[in-house]
Amino acid sequence: MTARRRLLVGAGVAFVGSVAGCLGASGGSDSPGTADLPTRLWLERVDLSSSEREEIDPIVFADLPPEEQQIVETAIEDGEYTVDSEEASPALESLRDRIERRADGGLEVYLRRGETYYRVGFAEGDHIIAHPSQ
């Protein structure tokens, strides 16, 4: 084999090896850094006019089961409620379902506790169910 041919074969092998490495790295189902993201609930207090209050259909804190109320209270008092996604309780899953139904394809969900209104934020890993800024 000539020196030129060895050089071309070596360059070709190096190129194929580097492309294969790139393709292999993207084959995983989880993006790097997102596999271990927790499930999070957070609430942002908002002041709504009476006309804005009439236009929304908030989740009513008093109507929630006690276990869900406890999760909401923790989120209000601590700034957010966070748990590893694999360890989400049935109450948190029920609350997530309730929020997702209320979002109805959007990201804006409200919760009313007494006369206080909150915009709800809920993320399950990198999947955003509701976001207060939307």
PDB file of N, CA and C in Angstrom, residues 32-126:
ATOM      1  N   PRO A  32     -29.028  14.943  27.986  1.00  0.00           N
ATOM      2  CA  PRO A  32     -28.139  15.094  29.129  1.00  0.00           C
ATOM      3  C   PRO A  32     -28.642  16.204  30.049  1.00  0.00           C
ATOM      4  N   GLY A  33     -28.684  15.927  31.329  1.00  0.00           N
ATOM      5  CA  GLY A  33     -29.080  16.929  32.300  1.00  0.00           C
ATOM      6  C   GLY A  33     -30.571  16.983  32.586  1.00  0.00           C
ATOM      7  N   THR A  34     -31.419  16.270  31.865  1.00  0.00           N
ATOM      8  CA  THR A  34     -32.857  16.331  32.125  1.00  0.00           C
ATOM      9  C   THR A  34     -33.406  15.078  32.790  1.00  0.00           C
ATOM     10  N   ALA A  35     -32.659  13.997  32.779  1.00  0.00           N
ATOM     11  CA  ALA A  35     -33.160  12.725  33.309  1.00  0.00           C
ATOM     12  C   ALA A  35     -33.467  12.798  34.802  1.00  0.00           C
ATOM     13  N   ASP A  36     -32.745  13.617  35.543  1.00  0.00           N
ATOM     14  CA  ASP A  36     -32.912  13.662  36.990  1.00  0.00           C
ATOM     15  C   ASP A  36     -33.674  14.893  37.473  1.00  0.00           C
ATOM     16  N   LEU A  37     -34.360  15.597  36.583  1.00  0.00           N
ATOM     17  CA  LEU A  37     -35.108  16.773  36.999  1.00  0.00           C
ATOM     18  C   LEU A  37     -36.295  16.356  37.861  1.00  0.00           C
ATOM     19  N   PRO A  38     -36.579  17.096  38.943  1.00  0.00           N
ATOM     20  CA  PRO A  38     -37.669  16.723  39.844  1.00  0.00           C
ATOM     21  C   PRO A  38     -39.031  17.172  39.319  1.00  0.00           C
ATOM     22  N   THR A  39     -40.062  16.767  40.037  1.00  0.00           N
ATOM     23  CA  THR A  39     -41.403  17.297  39.839  1.00  0.00           C
ATOM     24  C   THR A  39     -41.540  18.480  40.782  1.00  0.00           C
ATOM     25  N   ARG A  40     -42.013  19.614  40.241  1.00  0.00           N
ATOM     26  CA  ARG A  40     -42.071  20.854  41.025  1.00  0.00           C
ATOM     27  C   ARG A  40     -43.440  21.510  40.910  1.00  0.00           C
ATOM     28  N   LEU A  41     -43.913  22.037  42.037  1.00  0.00           N
ATOM     29  CA  LEU A  41     -45.119  22.860  42.086  1.00  0.00           C
ATOM     30  C   LEU A  41     -44.732  24.171  42.738  1.00  0.00           C
ATOM     31  N   TRP A  42     -45.089  25.286  42.114  1.00  0.00           N
ATOM     32  CA  TRP A  42     -44.863  26.585  42.729  1.00  0.00           C
ATOM     33  C   TRP A  42     -46.042  27.479  42.389  1.00  0.00           C
ATOM     34  N   LEU A  43     -46.282  28.475  43.242  1.00  0.00           N
ATOM     35  CA  LEU A  43     -47.421  29.373  43.080  1.00  0.00           C
ATOM     36  C   LEU A  43     -46.937  30.813  43.201  1.00  0.00           C
ATOM     37  N   GLU A  44     -47.450  31.671  42.340  1.00  0.00           N
ATOM     38  CA  GLU A  44     -47.126  33.094  42.395  1.00  0.00           C
ATOM     39  C   GLU A  44     -48.404  33.867  42.679  1.00  0.00           C
ATOM     40  N   ARG A  45     -48.386  34.607  43.787  1.00  0.00           N
ATOM     41  CA  ARG A  45     -49.556  35.392  44.174  1.00  0.00           C
ATOM     42  C   ARG A  45     -49.786  36.495  43.146  1.00  0.00           C
ATOM     43  N   VAL A  46     -51.047  36.695  42.783  1.00  0.00           N
ATOM     44  CA  VAL A  46     -51.389  37.727  41.804  1.00  0.00           C
ATOM     45  C   VAL A  46     -52.571  38.547  42.308  1.00  0.00           C
ATOM     46  N   ASP A  47     -52.608  39.796  41.895  1.00  0.00           N
ATOM     47  CA  ASP A  47     -53.747  40.667  42.169  1.00  0.00           C
ATOM     48  C   ASP A  47     -54.569  40.748  40.892  1.00  0.00           C
ATOM     49  N   LEU A  48     -55.798  40.307  40.982  1.00  0.00           N
ATOM     50  CA  LEU A  48     -56.682  40.306  39.820  1.00  0.00           C
ATOM     51  C   LEU A  48     -57.832  41.273  40.046  1.00  0.00           C
ATOM     52  N   SER A  49     -58.200  41.983  39.001  1.00  0.00           N
ATOM     53  CA  SER A  49     -59.369  42.854  39.079  1.00  0.00           C
ATOM     54  C   SER A  49     -60.620  41.983  39.137  1.00  0.00           C
ATOM     55  N   SER A  50     -61.737  42.581  39.489  1.00  0.00           N
ATOM     56  CA  SER A  50     -62.974  41.797  39.562  1.00  0.00           C
ATOM     57  C   SER A  50     -63.352  41.241  38.192  1.00  0.00           C
ATOM     58  N   SER A  51     -63.091  41.984  37.123  1.00  0.00           N
ATOM     59  CA  SER A  51     -63.404  41.456  35.786  1.00  0.00           C
ATOM     60  C   SER A  51     -62.478  40.293  35.428  1.00  0.00           C
ATOM     61  N   GLU A  52     -61.201  40.366  35.826  1.00  0.00           N
ATOM     62  CA  GLU A  52     -60.273  39.246  35.582  1.00  0.00           C
ATOM     63  C   GLU A  52     -60.699  38.011  36.372  1.00  0.00           C
ATOM     64  N   ARG A  53     -61.173  38.222  37.588  1.00  0.00           N
ATOM     65  CA  ARG A  53     -61.633  37.096  38.411  1.00  0.00           C
ATOM     66  C   ARG A  53     -62.836  36.401  37.780  1.00  0.00           C
ATOM     67  N   GLU A  54     -63.682  37.168  37.115  1.00  0.00           N
ATOM     68  CA  GLU A  54     -64.857  36.592  36.465  1.00  0.00           C
ATOM     69  C   GLU A  54     -64.481  35.773  35.237  1.00  0.00           C
ATOM     70  N   GLU A  55     -63.334  36.075  34.624  1.00  0.00           N
ATOM     71  CA  GLU A  55     -62.917  35.409  33.391  1.00  0.00           C
ATOM     72  C   GLU A  55     -62.182  34.090  33.617  1.00  0.00           C
ATOM     73  N   ILE A  56     -61.752  33.835  34.846  1.00  0.00           N
ATOM     74  CA  ILE A  56     -60.971  32.622  35.104  1.00  0.00           C
ATOM     75  C   ILE A  56     -61.805  31.599  35.864  1.00  0.00           C
ATOM     76  N   ASP A  57     -61.356  30.370  35.820  1.00  0.00           N
ATOM     77  CA  ASP A  57     -61.988  29.273  36.556  1.00  0.00           C
ATOM     78  C   ASP A  57     -60.903  28.636  37.426  1.00  0.00           C
ATOM     79  N   PRO A  58     -60.655  29.220  38.613  1.00  0.00           N
ATOM     80  CA  PRO A  58     -59.531  28.735  39.419  1.00  0.00           C
ATOM     81  C   PRO A  58     -59.819  27.408  40.105  1.00  0.00           C
ATOM     82  N   ILE A  59     -58.748  26.716  40.424  1.00  0.00           N
ATOM     83  CA  ILE A  59     -58.834  25.579  41.336  1.00  0.00           C
ATOM     84  C   ILE A  59     -59.101  26.188  42.708  1.00  0.00           C
ATOM     85  N   VAL A  60     -60.062  25.660  43.429  1.00  0.00           N
ATOM     86  CA  VAL A  60     -60.418  26.208  44.740  1.00  0.00           C
ATOM     87  C   VAL A  60     -59.753  25.355  45.816  1.00  0.00           C
ATOM     88  N   PHE A  61     -58.887  25.993  46.598  1.00  0.00           N
ATOM     89  CA  PHE A  61     -58.121  25.297  47.628  1.00  0.00           C
ATOM     90  C   PHE A  61     -59.032  24.498  48.561  1.00  0.00           C
ATOM     91  N   ALA A  62     -60.124  25.101  49.007  1.00  0.00           N
ATOM     92  CA  ALA A  62     -61.025  24.447  49.966  1.00  0.00           C
ATOM     93  C   ALA A  62     -61.666  23.178  49.401  1.00  0.00           C
ATOM     94  N   ASP A  63     -61.727  23.060  48.079  1.00  0.00           N
ATOM     95  CA  ASP A  63     -62.326  21.875  47.455  1.00  0.00           C
ATOM     96  C   ASP A  63     -61.335  20.732  47.267  1.00  0.00           C
ATOM     97  N   LEU A  64     -60.062  20.979  47.519  1.00  0.00           N
ATOM     98  CA  LEU A  64     -59.037  19.943  47.336  1.00  0.00           C
ATOM     99  C   LEU A  64     -59.065  18.948  48.491  1.00  0.00           C
ATOM    100  N   PRO A  65     -58.732  17.686  48.239  1.00  0.00           N
ATOM    101  CA  PRO A  65     -58.574  16.719  49.331  1.00  0.00           C
ATOM    102  C   PRO A  65     -57.447  17.179  50.269  1.00  0.00           C
ATOM    103  N   PRO A  66     -57.490  16.772  51.534  1.00  0.00           N
ATOM    104  CA  PRO A  66     -56.480  17.214  52.508  1.00  0.00           C
ATOM    105  C   PRO A  66     -55.032  16.968  52.069  1.00  0.00           C
ATOM    106  N   GLU A  67     -54.768  15.849  51.410  1.00  0.00           N
ATOM    107  CA  GLU A  67     -53.395  15.549  50.981  1.00  0.00           C
ATOM    108  C   GLU A  67     -52.913  16.552  49.938  1.00  0.00           C
ATOM    109  N   GLU A  68     -53.804  16.954  49.024  1.00  0.00           N
ATOM    110  CA  GLU A  68     -53.443  17.946  48.015  1.00  0.00           C
ATOM    111  C   GLU A  68     -53.313  19.330  48.650  1.00  0.00           C
ATOM    112  N   GLN A  69     -54.178  19.637  49.627  1.00  0.00           N
ATOM    113  CA  GLN A  69     -54.063  20.911  50.340  1.00  0.00           C
ATOM    114  C   GLN A  69     -52.702  21.035  51.015  1.00  0.00           C
ATOM    115  N   GLN A  70     -52.231  19.943  51.600  1.00  0.00           N
ATOM    116  CA  GLN A  70     -50.935  19.952  52.273  1.00  0.00           C
ATOM    117  C   GLN A  70     -49.806  20.255  51.283  1.00  0.00           C
ATOM    118  N   ILE A  71     -49.873  19.690  50.087  1.00  0.00           N
ATOM    119  CA  ILE A  71     -48.859  19.947  49.060  1.00  0.00           C
ATOM    120  C   ILE A  71     -48.885  21.422  48.662  1.00  0.00           C
ATOM    121  N   VAL A  72     -50.086  21.974  48.457  1.00  0.00           N
ATOM    122  CA  VAL A  72     -50.220  23.385  48.082  1.00  0.00           C
ATOM    123  C   VAL A  72     -49.701  24.284  49.202  1.00  0.00           C
ATOM    124  N   GLU A  73     -50.043  23.967  50.456  1.00  0.00           N
ATOM    125  CA  GLU A  73     -49.556  24.759  51.589  1.00  0.00           C
ATOM    126  C   GLU A  73     -48.034  24.764  51.647  1.00  0.00           C
ATOM    127  N   THR A  74     -47.421  23.612  51.419  1.00  0.00           N
ATOM    128  CA  THR A  74     -45.955  23.534  51.408  1.00  0.00           C
ATOM    129  C   THR A  74     -45.385  24.411  50.304  1.00  0.00           C
ATOM    130  N   ALA A  75     -45.993  24.374  49.124  1.00  0.00           N
ATOM    131  CA  ALA A  75     -45.516  25.194  48.005  1.00  0.00           C
ATOM    132  C   ALA A  75     -45.622  26.680  48.333  1.00  0.00           C
ATOM    133  N   ILE A  76     -46.695  27.082  48.992  1.00  0.00           N
ATOM    134  CA  ILE A  76     -46.866  28.491  49.358  1.00  0.00           C
ATOM    135  C   ILE A  76     -45.858  28.892  50.428  1.00  0.00           C
ATOM    136  N   GLU A  77     -45.726  28.077  51.471  1.00  0.00           N
ATOM    137  CA  GLU A  77     -44.847  28.414  52.593  1.00  0.00           C
ATOM    138  C   GLU A  77     -43.366  28.337  52.237  1.00  0.00           C
ATOM    139  N   ASP A  78     -42.968  27.331  51.461  1.00  0.00           N
ATOM    140  CA  ASP A  78     -41.549  27.117  51.146  1.00  0.00           C
ATOM    141  C   ASP A  78     -41.122  27.713  49.807  1.00  0.00           C
ATOM    142  N   GLY A  79     -42.058  28.250  49.053  1.00  0.00           N
ATOM    143  CA  GLY A  79     -41.727  28.794  47.743  1.00  0.00           C
ATOM    144  C   GLY A  79     -41.938  27.800  46.617  1.00  0.00           C
ATOM    145  N   GLU A  80     -41.846  26.513  46.909  1.00  0.00           N
ATOM    146  CA  GLU A  80     -42.157  25.459  45.946  1.00  0.00           C
ATOM    147  C   GLU A  80     -42.200  24.119  46.666  1.00  0.00           C
ATOM    148  N   TYR A  81     -42.869  23.181  46.030  1.00  0.00           N
ATOM    149  CA  TYR A  81     -42.904  21.799  46.502  1.00  0.00           C
ATOM    150  C   TYR A  81     -42.140  20.998  45.467  1.00  0.00           C
ATOM    151  N   THR A  82     -41.106  20.290  45.911  1.00  0.00           N
ATOM    152  CA  THR A  82     -40.243  19.545  44.995  1.00  0.00           C
ATOM    153  C   THR A  82     -40.080  18.119  45.489  1.00  0.00           C
ATOM    154  N   VAL A  83     -40.134  17.172  44.539  1.00  0.00           N
ATOM    155  CA  VAL A  83     -39.928  15.760  44.854  1.00  0.00           C
ATOM    156  C   VAL A  83     -39.316  15.092  43.624  1.00  0.00           C
ATOM    157  N   ASP A  84     -38.506  14.069  43.853  1.00  0.00           N
ATOM    158  CA  ASP A  84     -37.990  13.294  42.723  1.00  0.00           C
ATOM    159  C   ASP A  84     -39.178  12.751  41.940  1.00  0.00           C
ATOM    160  N   SER A  85     -39.100  12.840  40.626  1.00  0.00           N
ATOM    161  CA  SER A  85     -40.235  12.440  39.780  1.00  0.00           C
ATOM    162  C   SER A  85     -40.685  11.008  40.038  1.00  0.00           C
ATOM    163  N   GLU A  86     -39.735  10.100  40.328  1.00  0.00           N
ATOM    164  CA  GLU A  86     -40.093   8.702  40.574  1.00  0.00           C
ATOM    165  C   GLU A  86     -40.795   8.521  41.913  1.00  0.00           C
ATOM    166  N   GLU A  87     -40.703   9.510  42.802  1.00  0.00           N
ATOM    167  CA  GLU A  87     -41.264   9.388  44.144  1.00  0.00           C
ATOM    168  C   GLU A  87     -42.532  10.212  44.332  1.00  0.00           C
ATOM    169  N   ALA A  88     -43.159  10.651  43.253  1.00  0.00           N
ATOM    170  CA  ALA A  88     -44.372  11.460  43.355  1.00  0.00           C
ATOM    171  C   ALA A  88     -45.486  10.645  44.009  1.00  0.00           C
ATOM    172  N   SER A  89     -46.124  11.241  45.001  1.00  0.00           N
ATOM    173  CA  SER A  89     -47.205  10.567  45.723  1.00  0.00           C
ATOM    174  C   SER A  89     -48.477  10.549  44.871  1.00  0.00           C
ATOM    175  N   PRO A  90     -49.420   9.674  45.220  1.00  0.00           N
ATOM    176  CA  PRO A  90     -50.705   9.685  44.511  1.00  0.00           C
ATOM    177  C   PRO A  90     -51.401  11.051  44.605  1.00  0.00           C
ATOM    178  N   ALA A  91     -51.248  11.733  45.742  1.00  0.00           N
ATOM    179  CA  ALA A  91     -51.861  13.058  45.890  1.00  0.00           C
ATOM    180  C   ALA A  91     -51.241  14.058  44.922  1.00  0.00           C
ATOM    181  N   LEU A  92     -49.925  14.006  44.748  1.00  0.00           N
ATOM    182  CA  LEU A  92     -49.262  14.914  43.809  1.00  0.00           C
ATOM    183  C   LEU A  92     -49.667  14.583  42.375  1.00  0.00           C
ATOM    184  N   GLU A  93     -49.777  13.308  42.057  1.00  0.00           N
ATOM    185  CA  GLU A  93     -50.214  12.913  40.710  1.00  0.00           C
ATOM    186  C   GLU A  93     -51.649  13.371  40.448  1.00  0.00           C
ATOM    187  N   SER A  94     -52.503  13.268  41.453  1.00  0.00           N
ATOM    188  CA  SER A  94     -53.886  13.730  41.320  1.00  0.00           C
ATOM    189  C   SER A  94     -53.926  15.245  41.117  1.00  0.00           C
ATOM    190  N   LEU A  95     -53.104  15.967  41.876  1.00  0.00           N
ATOM    191  CA  LEU A  95     -53.032  17.419  41.727  1.00  0.00           C
ATOM    192  C   LEU A  95     -52.502  17.787  40.344  1.00  0.00           C
ATOM    193  N   ARG A  96     -51.505  17.051  39.871  1.00  0.00           N
ATOM    194  CA  ARG A  96     -50.967  17.287  38.525  1.00  0.00           C
ATOM    195  C   ARG A  96     -52.060  17.102  37.479  1.00  0.00           C
ATOM    196  N   ASP A  97     -52.830  16.026  37.599  1.00  0.00           N
ATOM    197  CA  ASP A  97     -53.921  15.776  36.654  1.00  0.00           C
ATOM    198  C   ASP A  97     -54.950  16.904  36.691  1.00  0.00           C
ATOM    199  N   ARG A  98     -55.258  17.371  37.885  1.00  0.00           N
ATOM    200  CA  ARG A  98     -56.228  18.459  38.064  1.00  0.00           C
ATOM    201  C   ARG A  98     -55.718  19.736  37.373  1.00  0.00           C
ATOM    202  N   ILE A  99     -54.434  20.033  37.571  1.00  0.00           N
ATOM    203  CA  ILE A  99     -53.829  21.221  36.957  1.00  0.00           C
ATOM    204  C   ILE A  99     -53.805  21.078  35.442  1.00  0.00           C
ATOM    205  N   GLU A 100     -53.445  19.895  34.963  1.00  0.00           N
ATOM    206  CA  GLU A 100     -53.374  19.667  33.518  1.00  0.00           C
ATOM    207  C   GLU A 100     -54.753  19.816  32.866  1.00  0.00           C
ATOM    208  N   ARG A 101     -55.794  19.300  33.515  1.00  0.00           N
ATOM    209  CA  ARG A 101     -57.156  19.460  32.978  1.00  0.00           C
ATOM    210  C   ARG A 101     -57.551  20.934  32.947  1.00  0.00           C
ATOM    211  N   ARG A 102     -57.202  21.646  33.999  1.00  0.00           N
ATOM    212  CA  ARG A 102     -57.562  23.065  34.076  1.00  0.00           C
ATOM    213  C   ARG A 102     -56.799  23.886  33.040  1.00  0.00           C
ATOM    214  N   ALA A 103     -55.571  23.496  32.731  1.00  0.00           N
ATOM    215  CA  ALA A 103     -54.771  24.214  31.728  1.00  0.00           C
ATOM    216  C   ALA A 103     -55.393  24.068  30.346  1.00  0.00           C
ATOM    217  N   ASP A 104     -56.014  22.936  30.078  1.00  0.00           N
ATOM    218  CA  ASP A 104     -56.725  22.687  28.827  1.00  0.00           C
ATOM    219  C   ASP A 104     -55.890  23.052  27.595  1.00  0.00           C
ATOM    220  N   GLY A 105     -54.665  22.550  27.566  1.00  0.00           N
ATOM    221  CA  GLY A 105     -53.799  22.780  26.413  1.00  0.00           C
ATOM    222  C   GLY A 105     -52.957  24.036  26.504  1.00  0.00           C
ATOM    223  N   GLY A 106     -53.265  24.919  27.443  1.00  0.00           N
ATOM    224  CA  GLY A 106     -52.460  26.125  27.641  1.00  0.00           C
ATOM    225  C   GLY A 106     -51.509  25.922  28.803  1.00  0.00           C
ATOM    226  N   LEU A 107     -50.988  27.012  29.332  1.00  0.00           N
ATOM    227  CA  LEU A 107     -50.084  26.906  30.477  1.00  0.00           C
ATOM    228  C   LEU A 107     -50.555  27.736  31.667  1.00  0.00           C
ATOM    229  N   GLU A 108     -51.679  28.446  31.529  1.00  0.00           N
ATOM    230  CA  GLU A 108     -52.125  29.347  32.584  1.00  0.00           C
ATOM    231  C   GLU A 108     -53.202  28.681  33.434  1.00  0.00           C
ATOM    232  N   VAL A 109     -52.901  28.540  34.727  1.00  0.00           N
ATOM    233  CA  VAL A 109     -53.833  27.942  35.685  1.00  0.00           C
ATOM    234  C   VAL A 109     -53.805  28.801  36.941  1.00  0.00           C
ATOM    235  N   TYR A 110     -54.975  28.999  37.537  1.00  0.00           N
ATOM    236  CA  TYR A 110     -55.077  29.778  38.766  1.00  0.00           C
ATOM    237  C   TYR A 110     -55.579  28.902  39.899  1.00  0.00           C
ATOM    238  N   LEU A 111     -55.204  29.294  41.116  1.00  0.00           N
ATOM    239  CA  LEU A 111     -55.697  28.657  42.331  1.00  0.00           C
ATOM    240  C   LEU A 111     -56.183  29.772  43.240  1.00  0.00           C
ATOM    241  N   ARG A 112     -57.337  29.561  43.867  1.00  0.00           N
ATOM    242  CA  ARG A 112     -57.871  30.541  44.818  1.00  0.00           C
ATOM    243  C   ARG A 112     -57.875  29.909  46.203  1.00  0.00           C
ATOM    244  N   ARG A 113     -57.264  30.621  47.135  1.00  0.00           N
ATOM    245  CA  ARG A 113     -57.255  30.197  48.545  1.00  0.00           C
ATOM    246  C   ARG A 113     -57.845  31.348  49.338  1.00  0.00           C
ATOM    247  N   GLY A 114     -59.077  31.179  49.795  1.00  0.00           N
ATOM    248  CA  GLY A 114     -59.792  32.296  50.412  1.00  0.00           C
ATOM    249  C   GLY A 114     -60.028  33.360  49.349  1.00  0.00           C
ATOM    250  N   GLU A 115     -59.572  34.566  49.609  1.00  0.00           N
ATOM    251  CA  GLU A 115     -59.693  35.653  48.632  1.00  0.00           C
ATOM    252  C   GLU A 115     -58.372  35.924  47.919  1.00  0.00           C
ATOM    253  N   THR A 116     -57.390  35.053  48.115  1.00  0.00           N
ATOM    254  CA  THR A 116     -56.072  35.217  47.496  1.00  0.00           C
ATOM    255  C   THR A 116     -55.976  34.329  46.264  1.00  0.00           C
ATOM    256  N   TYR A 117     -55.475  34.915  45.187  1.00  0.00           N
ATOM    257  CA  TYR A 117     -55.321  34.183  43.922  1.00  0.00           C
ATOM    258  C   TYR A 117     -53.843  33.957  43.625  1.00  0.00           C
ATOM    259  N   TYR A 118     -53.565  32.813  43.038  1.00  0.00           N
ATOM    260  CA  TYR A 118     -52.203  32.437  42.649  1.00  0.00           C
ATOM    261  C   TYR A 118     -52.222  31.928  41.215  1.00  0.00           C
ATOM    262  N   ARG A 119     -51.138  32.198  40.498  1.00  0.00           N
ATOM    263  CA  ARG A 119     -50.891  31.503  39.236  1.00  0.00           C
ATOM    264  C   ARG A 119     -50.063  30.283  39.588  1.00  0.00           C
ATOM    265  N   VAL A 120     -50.395  29.176  38.967  1.00  0.00           N
ATOM    266  CA  VAL A 120     -49.780  27.892  39.290  1.00  0.00           C
ATOM    267  C   VAL A 120     -48.659  27.578  38.311  1.00  0.00           C
ATOM    268  N   GLY A 121     -47.560  27.074  38.862  1.00  0.00           N
ATOM    269  CA  GLY A 121     -46.485  26.515  38.054  1.00  0.00           C
ATOM    270  C   GLY A 121     -46.326  25.048  38.409  1.00  0.00           C
ATOM    271  N   PHE A 122     -46.251  24.195  37.401  1.00  0.00           N
ATOM    272  CA  PHE A 122     -46.067  22.764  37.653  1.00  0.00           C
ATOM    273  C   PHE A 122     -45.217  22.190  36.538  1.00  0.00           C
ATOM    274  N   ALA A 123     -44.125  21.550  36.923  1.00  0.00           N
ATOM    275  CA  ALA A 123     -43.238  20.908  35.949  1.00  0.00           C
ATOM    276  C   ALA A 123     -42.926  19.506  36.436  1.00  0.00           C
ATOM    277  N   GLU A 124     -43.034  18.559  35.523  1.00  0.00           N
ATOM    278  CA  GLU A 124     -42.705  17.165  35.805  1.00  0.00           C
ATOM    279  C   GLU A 124     -41.472  16.845  34.971  1.00  0.00           C
ATOM    280  N   GLY A 125     -40.300  16.899  35.624  1.00  0.00           N
ATOM    281  CA  GLY A 125     -39.057  16.780  34.868  1.00  0.00           C
ATOM    282  C   GLY A 125     -38.924  17.976  33.953  1.00  0.00           C
ATOM    283  N   ASP A 126     -38.727  17.744  32.661  1.00  0.00           N
ATOM    284  CA  ASP A 126     -38.636  18.862  31.723  1.00  0.00           C
ATOM    285  C   ASP A 126     -39.966  19.120  31.005  1.00  0.00           C
TER     286      ASP A 126
END
